[in-house]
């Protein structure tokens, strides 16, 4: 099966204008890194998502979900098969004292919407750059709050293409983790249970958290955000700082001099360089403090040297 035939079949499922071939994924990641996707698709509704999953299952074409690329590194060889983005799922609405947000909406925007509705409980998310779906995937949190504190339920589509509404406890939410990847779920929308509050009080908290984020984080350079989970009994940034790694790097990627927990793409880095800096940091901290730093960021795709062998081509279906 060739690419043009796959394209023709995909065009029977979703709007042809919502399908891109050989799309550079560096255009869709916060690190500005990543090779090409064979097919980059942006469905407009739940039914299209279901049909895409069923099509991928039927044809054995690799299938990858990509959020807004804020907590992910895509390797230089890109991602084979279909890359699904829910960037068109942006609705945010109020239902009583609940905020219901589609998975492609930014969790920041859900937090701001809650503020506009005088609802409290999502203030912690006012500086988290990821999508609602991504925030649930990793139980995102900041400044003492996390998704599991206010999540009531979520609408998901499973690996067969069937839609279910699951309660928060069904996702096994823990520190920067969930069972979403293990179960093969794709989050379509999340419902957050909040409380009525005073606009000025909510805004004061959000303004304070925004100031802390902007003053301490290296937002002037592309990055994946916080790279490592907090090791028990330690702070990752402090361990990296005390290892004298700030400003150290490989190629165009280096440990931020502003916040040691961040690695920045300072000068046209490659994904290989960025990942090599992550590994250098892990090795150094392990040698100096005997502490294993576990990545918070996901790494997707393949190395550039494998691209030609594995790419969907004119003679074979993957």
Short mmCIF file of C-alpha atoms in Angstrom, two decimals, residues 72-291:
data_model
loop_
_atom_site.label_atom_id
_atom_site.label_comp_id
_atom_site.label_asym_id
_atom_site.label_seq_id
_atom_site.Cartn_x
_atom_site.Cartn_y
_atom_site.Cartn_z
CA UNK A 72 7.36 15.79 24.64
CA UNK A 73 10.52 15.37 22.58
CA UNK A 74 10.18 14.00 19.05
CA UNK A 75 13.33 12.35 17.74
CA UNK A 76 15.00 13.62 14.56
CA UNK A 77 13.71 10.72 12.46
CA UNK A 78 10.12 11.72 13.14
CA UNK A 79 7.14 9.44 13.69
CA UNK A 80 5.88 6.80 11.30
CA UNK A 81 2.28 6.26 10.34
CA UNK A 82 -0.52 8.50 11.60
CA UNK A 83 0.08 11.27 14.12
CA UNK A 84 -3.20 12.44 15.61
CA UNK A 85 -3.61 15.94 17.02
CA UNK A 86 -6.78 17.05 18.82
CA UNK A 87 -5.97 20.73 18.27
CA UNK A 88 -9.53 21.30 17.01
CA UNK A 89 -11.07 20.08 20.28
CA UNK A 90 -11.08 23.44 22.03
CA UNK A 91 -14.49 23.90 23.67
CA UNK A 92 -14.61 24.96 27.32
CA UNK A 93 -17.96 25.33 29.07
CA UNK A 94 -19.54 25.61 32.50
CA UNK A 95 -22.00 23.09 33.92
CA UNK A 96 -23.05 24.17 37.40
CA UNK A 97 -19.87 24.46 39.45
CA UNK A 98 -17.99 22.32 36.97
CA UNK A 99 -15.76 23.23 34.04
CA UNK A 100 -15.91 20.85 31.09
CA UNK A 101 -12.96 21.25 28.72
CA UNK A 102 -12.18 19.40 25.51
CA UNK A 103 -8.78 17.73 25.39
CA UNK A 104 -7.17 20.03 22.82
CA UNK A 105 -7.82 23.16 24.89
CA UNK A 106 -4.89 24.41 26.95
CA UNK A 107 -5.20 23.73 30.66
CA UNK A 108 -4.16 27.38 31.11
CA UNK A 109 -7.27 28.44 29.22
CA UNK A 110 -9.44 26.16 31.36
CA UNK A 111 -7.95 27.86 34.42
CA UNK A 112 -8.65 31.31 33.00
CA UNK A 113 -12.20 30.30 32.10
CA UNK A 114 -12.75 29.15 35.68
CA UNK A 115 -11.55 32.57 36.85
CA UNK A 116 -14.01 34.31 34.51
CA UNK A 117 -16.80 32.20 36.02
CA UNK A 118 -15.70 32.88 39.63
CA UNK A 119 -14.83 29.23 40.18
CA UNK A 120 -11.88 28.19 42.34
CA UNK A 121 -9.78 25.01 42.23
CA UNK A 122 -7.88 25.32 38.94
CA UNK A 123 -5.58 28.17 39.90
CA UNK A 124 -2.56 25.87 40.05
CA UNK A 125 -2.89 25.25 36.29
CA UNK A 126 -2.57 28.90 35.25
CA UNK A 127 1.06 28.40 34.21
CA UNK A 128 0.98 24.86 32.81
CA UNK A 129 1.37 25.05 29.00
CA UNK A 130 -0.02 21.64 28.05
CA UNK A 131 -3.45 20.63 26.83
CA UNK A 132 -6.27 19.36 29.00
CA UNK A 133 -5.72 15.86 27.60
CA UNK A 134 -2.00 16.05 28.27
CA UNK A 135 -2.59 17.38 31.77
CA UNK A 136 -4.77 14.38 32.57
CA UNK A 137 -2.29 11.99 30.89
CA UNK A 138 0.48 13.02 33.28
CA UNK A 139 -1.62 14.28 36.21
CA UNK A 140 -0.03 17.68 35.68
CA UNK A 141 0.53 19.87 38.67
CA UNK A 142 2.29 22.94 40.00
CA UNK A 143 2.61 24.92 43.21
CA UNK A 144 0.91 22.34 45.38
CA UNK A 145 -2.02 21.47 43.14
CA UNK A 146 -2.56 18.74 40.56
CA UNK A 147 -5.24 17.48 38.19
CA UNK A 148 -6.40 14.66 40.45
CA UNK A 149 -7.41 17.25 43.10
CA UNK A 150 -10.29 18.50 40.98
CA UNK A 151 -10.92 15.99 38.17
CA UNK A 152 -14.39 14.43 38.38
CA UNK A 153 -14.53 12.41 35.16
CA UNK A 154 -13.33 12.26 31.58
CA UNK A 155 -14.70 11.17 28.22
CA UNK A 156 -12.31 8.81 26.45
CA UNK A 157 -12.10 6.69 23.35
CA UNK A 158 -10.44 3.31 23.81
CA UNK A 159 -8.08 1.38 21.56
CA UNK A 160 -11.02 -0.19 19.72
CA UNK A 161 -12.59 3.16 18.95
CA UNK A 162 -15.38 2.92 21.56
CA UNK A 163 -16.31 5.95 23.70
CA UNK A 164 -16.66 5.76 27.50
CA UNK A 165 -17.06 8.17 30.39
CA UNK A 166 -14.80 7.21 33.27
CA UNK A 167 -14.56 8.52 36.83
CA UNK A 168 -11.36 10.17 38.04
CA UNK A 169 -10.43 7.12 40.13
CA UNK A 170 -10.44 4.95 37.00
CA UNK A 171 -7.25 6.66 35.78
CA UNK A 172 -4.98 5.68 38.72
CA UNK A 173 -3.70 9.24 38.95
CA UNK A 174 -0.49 9.61 40.91
CA UNK A 175 2.54 11.91 40.86
CA UNK A 176 3.01 12.81 37.17
CA UNK A 177 1.43 9.58 36.01
CA UNK A 178 -1.80 7.82 35.03
CA UNK A 179 -2.83 4.58 33.38
CA UNK A 180 -3.92 6.30 30.15
CA UNK A 181 -0.99 5.07 28.05
CA UNK A 182 -1.20 1.56 29.50
CA UNK A 183 -4.92 1.36 28.74
CA UNK A 184 -4.59 2.88 25.29
CA UNK A 185 -7.07 5.67 26.01
CA UNK A 186 -7.41 8.95 24.13
CA UNK A 187 -8.95 11.68 26.29
CA UNK A 188 -11.69 13.65 24.51
CA UNK A 189 -12.80 15.95 27.35
CA UNK A 190 -12.39 16.35 31.09
CA UNK A 191 -14.82 17.53 33.76
CA UNK A 192 -13.36 19.46 36.70
CA UNK A 193 -15.38 19.84 39.91
CA UNK A 194 -14.74 23.30 41.37
CA UNK A 195 -16.21 25.62 44.00
CA UNK A 196 -17.70 29.09 43.86
CA UNK A 197 -15.21 31.77 44.81
CA UNK A 198 -14.49 35.49 44.63
CA UNK A 199 -13.00 36.78 41.37
CA UNK A 200 -10.41 39.03 43.01
CA UNK A 201 -9.23 36.30 45.38
CA UNK A 202 -8.86 33.78 42.54
CA UNK A 203 -7.10 36.33 40.34
CA UNK A 204 -4.65 37.26 43.12
CA UNK A 205 -3.57 33.64 43.45
CA UNK A 206 -3.18 33.27 39.68
CA UNK A 207 -1.24 36.53 39.37
CA UNK A 208 1.15 35.37 42.09
CA UNK A 209 1.70 31.97 40.46
CA UNK A 210 2.18 33.58 37.05
CA UNK A 211 4.82 35.92 38.47
CA UNK A 212 6.66 33.02 40.08
CA UNK A 213 6.64 31.09 36.80
CA UNK A 214 7.76 33.98 34.61
CA UNK A 215 10.50 35.11 37.01
CA UNK A 216 12.00 31.66 37.54
CA UNK A 217 11.54 29.75 34.29
CA UNK A 218 13.54 30.23 31.04
CA UNK A 219 10.55 31.07 28.87
CA UNK A 220 12.73 32.97 26.39
CA UNK A 221 14.01 29.71 24.87
CA UNK A 222 12.23 26.65 23.45
CA UNK A 223 12.08 23.81 25.99
CA UNK A 224 9.93 20.89 27.06
CA UNK A 225 9.35 22.44 30.48
CA UNK A 226 10.39 20.60 33.60
CA UNK A 227 12.39 17.58 32.39
CA UNK A 228 12.53 15.38 35.48
CA UNK A 229 10.16 14.17 38.15
CA UNK A 230 10.93 15.16 41.72
CA UNK A 231 12.97 12.35 43.30
CA UNK A 232 11.77 11.35 46.80
CA UNK A 233 13.46 13.54 49.39
CA UNK A 234 15.11 15.82 46.82
CA UNK A 235 14.45 18.51 44.23
CA UNK A 236 15.69 17.71 40.73
CA UNK A 237 16.69 21.30 39.99
CA UNK A 238 18.76 21.59 43.16
CA UNK A 239 20.59 18.32 42.43
CA UNK A 240 21.39 19.51 38.91
CA UNK A 241 22.49 22.92 40.14
CA UNK A 242 24.72 21.36 42.81
CA UNK A 243 26.25 19.16 40.10
CA UNK A 244 27.53 22.36 38.40
CA UNK A 245 25.62 21.54 35.21
CA UNK A 246 23.93 24.87 34.54
CA UNK A 247 25.14 26.26 31.23
CA UNK A 248 26.60 22.89 30.25
CA UNK A 249 25.32 21.39 27.03
CA UNK A 250 25.82 19.48 23.82
CA UNK A 251 25.47 21.22 20.48
CA UNK A 252 22.60 23.69 20.64
CA UNK A 253 21.00 22.25 23.80
CA UNK A 254 22.04 23.12 27.34
CA UNK A 255 20.94 23.10 30.96
CA UNK A 256 19.27 26.43 31.66
CA UNK A 257 21.25 28.96 33.68
CA UNK A 258 17.95 30.38 34.96
CA UNK A 259 16.37 27.14 36.22
CA UNK A 260 18.44 23.96 36.41
CA UNK A 261 15.37 21.77 35.98
CA UNK A 262 14.98 22.98 32.40
CA UNK A 263 16.96 22.09 29.29
CA UNK A 264 16.68 24.70 26.55
CA UNK A 265 17.09 24.66 22.80
CA UNK A 266 19.41 27.63 22.79
CA UNK A 267 20.77 27.45 19.24
CA UNK A 268 19.08 25.21 16.65
CA UNK A 269 19.60 22.03 18.62
CA UNK A 270 18.70 18.62 17.28
CA UNK A 271 16.56 16.18 19.25
CA UNK A 272 19.61 13.92 19.52
CA UNK A 273 21.58 16.72 21.21
CA UNK A 274 18.68 17.54 23.53
CA UNK A 275 18.26 13.91 24.60
CA UNK A 276 22.04 13.59 25.05
CA UNK A 277 21.96 16.49 27.52
CA UNK A 278 19.18 14.74 29.45
CA UNK A 279 21.29 11.59 29.63
CA UNK A 280 24.37 13.59 30.66
CA UNK A 281 22.41 15.17 33.52
CA UNK A 282 21.10 11.80 34.69
CA UNK A 283 24.56 10.23 34.60
CA UNK A 284 26.21 13.14 36.43
CA UNK A 285 23.60 13.37 39.19
CA UNK A 286 23.73 9.60 39.67
CA UNK A 287 27.53 9.68 39.99
CA UNK A 288 27.58 12.67 42.35
CA UNK A 289 24.57 12.00 44.58
CA UNK A 290 23.56 8.40 43.79
CA UNK A 291 20.08 9.64 42.85
#
